[in-house]
Amino acid sequence: MSDPRDARYYRTWMSSRTVSRRGLFRGLLSPAKQAVEQTLSPEKTLLHRQCPRPPQAVAEPLFLQNCDGCGRCAEACPVGILSICEGKATLAIEYAECDACGACTSTCESGALDAAVMMDTGLRPVILPQCLGRMDDLCRMCEIACPRTAIFFNQQNQPNVDGAKCNGCGKCKLVCYHGDINLSLPHHDS
């Protein structure tokens, strides 16, 4: 019996073996997709930051995987608001705000911090009910100090925070001399 495969058969077979650019990227990115799908499993591992992170931290699952706790970011932080807690970089805005200088990102070699990620600590101000600005229009320190104009008071003297504008620098907390602003991570429904 003769072999029915001719040159046309082999040409077709070889053309199906070449990899397109789209196929290549699909193959390279499928492990990342699987990692995200695993985090969405019934255990519902959080995709959002579990604690405050440096301003250019990658997505939480990737951050937890990449951050090796070396401490270079904490050493590079000129205001000393970064530390290593439980082997990962964390942010504590108590005595200085994050000015988004990028020093932490430029020293990170693990890939946990990425210059392509928008500067955002993930923290958002929570203005307490006893805020003096709610009672009159004399205190507007947080609104005046916000470098991104994310805090504003409406006509009824109620403070509002524009979460899209806010980058979590913490300046509002530090200028509030009454201590009526806390910073917290937004709650996400899982």
CSV table of C-alpha atoms in Angstrom, one decimal:
chain,number,residue,atom,x,y,z
A,1,MET,CA,0.0,0.0,0.0
A,2,SER,CA,1.2,3.4,-0.8
A,3,ASP,CA,1.2,6.3,1.6
A,4,PRO,CA,-1.7,8.7,0.8
A,5,ARG,CA,0.2,11.6,2.3
A,6,ASP,CA,1.7,13.9,-0.3
A,7,ALA,CA,3.5,17.3,-0.1
A,8,ARG,CA,0.2,19.2,0.3
A,9,TYR,CA,-0.6,17.1,3.4
A,10,TYR,CA,2.8,17.8,5.0
A,11,ARG,CA,2.6,21.5,4.2
A,12,THR,CA,-0.9,21.7,5.8
A,13,TRP,CA,0.4,19.7,8.8
A,14,MET,CA,3.4,22.0,9.3
A,15,SER,CA,1.3,25.2,9.0
A,16,SER,CA,-0.9,24.0,11.8
A,17,ARG,CA,2.2,23.6,13.9
A,18,THR,CA,3.3,27.2,13.7
A,19,VAL,CA,2.4,29.5,16.6
A,20,SER,CA,0.8,32.8,16.0
A,21,ARG,CA,1.6,35.8,18.2
A,22,ARG,CA,-1.9,35.6,19.7
A,23,GLY,CA,-1.4,31.9,20.5
A,24,LEU,CA,2.0,32.6,22.0
A,25,PHE,CA,0.6,35.3,24.4
A,26,ARG,CA,-2.4,33.1,25.2
A,27,GLY,CA,0.0,30.3,26.2
A,28,LEU,CA,2.2,32.7,28.2
A,29,LEU,CA,-0.7,34.3,30.0
A,30,SER,CA,-2.7,31.2,30.8
A,31,PRO,CA,-0.7,30.5,34.0
A,32,ALA,CA,-1.7,33.9,35.3
A,33,LYS,CA,-5.3,33.3,34.3
A,34,GLN,CA,-5.2,30.0,36.2
A,35,ALA,CA,-3.8,31.8,39.2
A,36,VAL,CA,-6.7,34.3,39.2
A,37,GLU,CA,-9.2,31.5,38.7
A,38,GLN,CA,-7.7,29.7,41.7
A,39,THR,CA,-8.1,32.8,43.8
A,40,LEU,CA,-11.8,32.9,42.8
A,41,SER,CA,-12.3,29.4,44.0
A,42,PRO,CA,-14.9,28.6,46.7
A,43,GLU,CA,-12.3,29.6,49.4
A,44,LYS,CA,-12.5,33.1,47.8
A,45,THR,CA,-9.0,34.2,48.5
A,46,LEU,CA,-9.0,38.0,48.5
A,47,LEU,CA,-8.0,39.7,45.3
A,48,HIS,CA,-7.9,43.1,47.1
A,49,ARG,CA,-5.2,44.4,49.4
A,50,GLN,CA,-5.4,42.7,52.8
A,51,CYS,CA,-3.3,45.4,54.4
A,52,PRO,CA,-1.8,48.8,53.3
A,53,ARG,CA,0.9,48.3,50.7
A,54,PRO,CA,3.5,50.5,49.1
A,55,PRO,CA,2.0,52.9,46.5
A,56,GLN,CA,2.9,50.9,43.4
A,57,ALA,CA,2.2,47.4,44.6
A,58,VAL,CA,0.9,45.0,42.0
A,59,ALA,CA,-2.4,43.1,42.5
A,60,GLU,CA,-2.6,41.4,45.9
A,61,PRO,CA,-2.2,37.8,44.8
A,62,LEU,CA,0.8,38.7,42.7
A,63,PHE,CA,2.2,40.9,45.4
A,64,LEU,CA,2.0,38.1,48.0
A,65,GLN,CA,3.7,35.8,45.5
A,66,ASN,CA,6.5,38.2,44.6
A,67,CYS,CA,7.3,40.1,47.7
A,68,ASP,CA,10.2,38.3,49.4
A,69,GLY,CA,10.4,40.6,52.4
A,70,CYS,CA,13.9,41.8,51.6
A,71,GLY,CA,13.3,45.2,53.1
A,72,ARG,CA,14.9,47.3,50.3
A,73,CYS,CA,11.7,49.3,49.9
A,74,ALA,CA,11.5,50.1,53.6
A,75,GLU,CA,15.1,51.2,53.6
A,76,ALA,CA,14.6,53.4,50.5
A,77,CYS,CA,11.4,55.1,51.9
A,78,PRO,CA,12.6,58.7,52.7
A,79,VAL,CA,9.8,59.3,55.3
A,80,GLY,CA,10.0,55.8,56.9
A,81,ILE,CA,6.4,54.7,56.5
A,82,LEU,CA,7.2,51.3,55.0
A,83,SER,CA,8.1,48.3,57.1
A,84,ILE,CA,8.2,44.5,56.8
A,85,CYS,CA,5.4,42.7,58.6
A,86,GLU,CA,5.0,39.0,58.4
A,87,GLY,CA,7.5,38.8,55.6
A,88,LYS,CA,5.8,41.4,53.3
A,89,ALA,CA,6.0,45.1,52.8
A,90,THR,CA,3.3,47.1,54.6
A,91,LEU,CA,2.5,50.8,54.9
A,92,ALA,CA,1.7,52.7,58.1
A,93,ILE,CA,0.7,56.4,57.7
A,94,GLU,CA,0.9,57.7,61.2
A,95,TYR,CA,3.5,60.5,61.3
A,96,ALA,CA,4.2,61.2,57.6
A,97,GLU,CA,2.3,61.0,54.4
A,98,CYS,CA,3.3,59.1,51.2
A,99,ASP,CA,4.5,61.7,48.7
A,100,ALA,CA,4.6,59.0,45.9
A,101,CYS,CA,8.3,59.6,45.3
A,102,GLY,CA,8.7,56.1,43.9
A,103,ALA,CA,11.9,55.4,45.9
A,104,CYS,CA,10.4,52.1,47.1
A,105,THR,CA,9.5,51.0,43.6
A,106,SER,CA,12.9,51.8,42.1
A,107,THR,CA,14.7,49.5,44.6
A,108,CYS,CA,12.3,46.6,44.3
A,109,GLU,CA,13.9,43.7,42.4
A,110,SER,CA,11.2,41.1,43.2
A,111,GLY,CA,8.5,42.5,40.9
A,112,ALA,CA,6.1,43.2,43.8
A,113,LEU,CA,6.3,46.9,43.0
A,114,ASP,CA,6.0,48.0,39.5
A,115,ALA,CA,6.4,51.5,38.0
A,116,ALA,CA,3.6,50.8,35.5
A,117,VAL,CA,1.1,50.6,38.4
A,118,MET,CA,-0.7,53.8,39.2
A,119,MET,CA,0.5,55.4,42.5
A,120,ASP,CA,-2.1,54.4,45.1
A,121,THR,CA,-1.7,53.1,48.6
A,122,GLY,CA,-5.2,51.6,48.6
A,123,LEU,CA,-6.1,53.6,51.7
A,124,ARG,CA,-9.1,55.9,51.8
A,125,PRO,CA,-10.0,58.5,54.4
A,126,VAL,CA,-13.0,57.8,56.7
A,127,ILE,CA,-14.1,61.1,58.3
A,128,LEU,CA,-15.6,60.5,61.7
A,129,PRO,CA,-19.0,61.9,62.7
A,130,GLN,CA,-17.5,64.4,65.3
A,131,CYS,CA,-15.6,66.2,62.5
A,132,LEU,CA,-15.8,69.9,63.2
A,133,GLY,CA,-16.2,70.7,59.5
A,134,ARG,CA,-19.6,69.0,59.7
A,135,MET,CA,-20.8,71.5,62.3
A,136,ASP,CA,-19.6,74.7,60.6
A,137,ASP,CA,-17.5,75.8,57.7
A,138,LEU,CA,-14.6,77.0,59.7
A,139,CYS,CA,-12.5,73.8,59.6
A,140,ARG,CA,-11.6,72.6,56.1
A,141,MET,CA,-8.0,71.6,56.7
A,142,CYS,CA,-8.4,68.2,55.0
A,143,GLU,CA,-10.1,69.7,51.9
A,144,ILE,CA,-7.4,72.4,51.6
A,145,ALA,CA,-4.5,70.1,52.1
A,146,CYS,CA,-5.6,67.3,49.7
A,147,PRO,CA,-3.2,67.5,46.8
A,148,ARG,CA,-5.6,65.7,44.5
A,149,THR,CA,-8.8,67.6,45.5
A,150,ALA,CA,-10.4,64.3,46.5
A,151,ILE,CA,-12.1,65.7,49.7
A,152,PHE,CA,-14.8,68.3,49.5
A,153,PHE,CA,-17.6,69.5,51.7
A,154,ASN,CA,-21.1,69.9,50.2
A,155,GLN,CA,-23.6,72.7,51.0
A,156,GLN,CA,-24.8,70.8,54.1
A,157,ASN,CA,-21.2,70.7,55.5
A,158,GLN,CA,-20.9,67.0,54.9
A,159,PRO,CA,-17.5,65.8,53.8
A,160,ASN,CA,-17.2,63.7,50.7
A,161,VAL,CA,-14.3,61.6,49.4
A,162,ASP,CA,-13.9,61.0,45.7
A,163,GLY,CA,-12.4,57.6,45.7
A,164,ALA,CA,-11.3,57.8,42.1
A,165,LYS,CA,-9.2,60.9,42.7
A,166,CYS,CA,-7.8,59.8,46.1
A,167,ASN,CA,-4.5,58.0,46.0
A,168,GLY,CA,-4.3,57.3,49.7
A,169,CYS,CA,-1.4,59.6,50.5
A,170,GLY,CA,-2.7,60.3,54.0
A,171,LYS,CA,-2.1,64.0,54.1
A,172,CYS,CA,-5.7,64.6,55.1
A,173,LYS,CA,-5.2,62.4,58.2
A,174,LEU,CA,-2.1,64.3,59.2
A,175,VAL,CA,-3.5,67.8,58.8
A,176,CYS,CA,-6.6,67.0,60.8
A,177,TYR,CA,-5.5,68.4,64.2
A,178,HIS,CA,-8.7,67.0,65.8
A,179,GLY,CA,-7.9,63.4,64.8
A,180,ASP,CA,-11.2,63.0,63.1
A,181,ILE,CA,-9.9,61.1,60.0
A,182,ASN,CA,-8.9,57.5,59.9
A,183,LEU,CA,-7.4,55.7,56.9
A,184,SER,CA,-8.7,52.3,55.9
A,185,LEU,CA,-8.8,49.9,53.1
A,186,PRO,CA,-12.2,49.9,51.2
A,187,HIS,CA,-14.4,46.9,51.9
A,188,HIS,CA,-15.1,44.8,48.8
A,189,ASP,CA,-17.9,42.3,48.6
A,190,SER,CA,-16.4,38.9,47.7
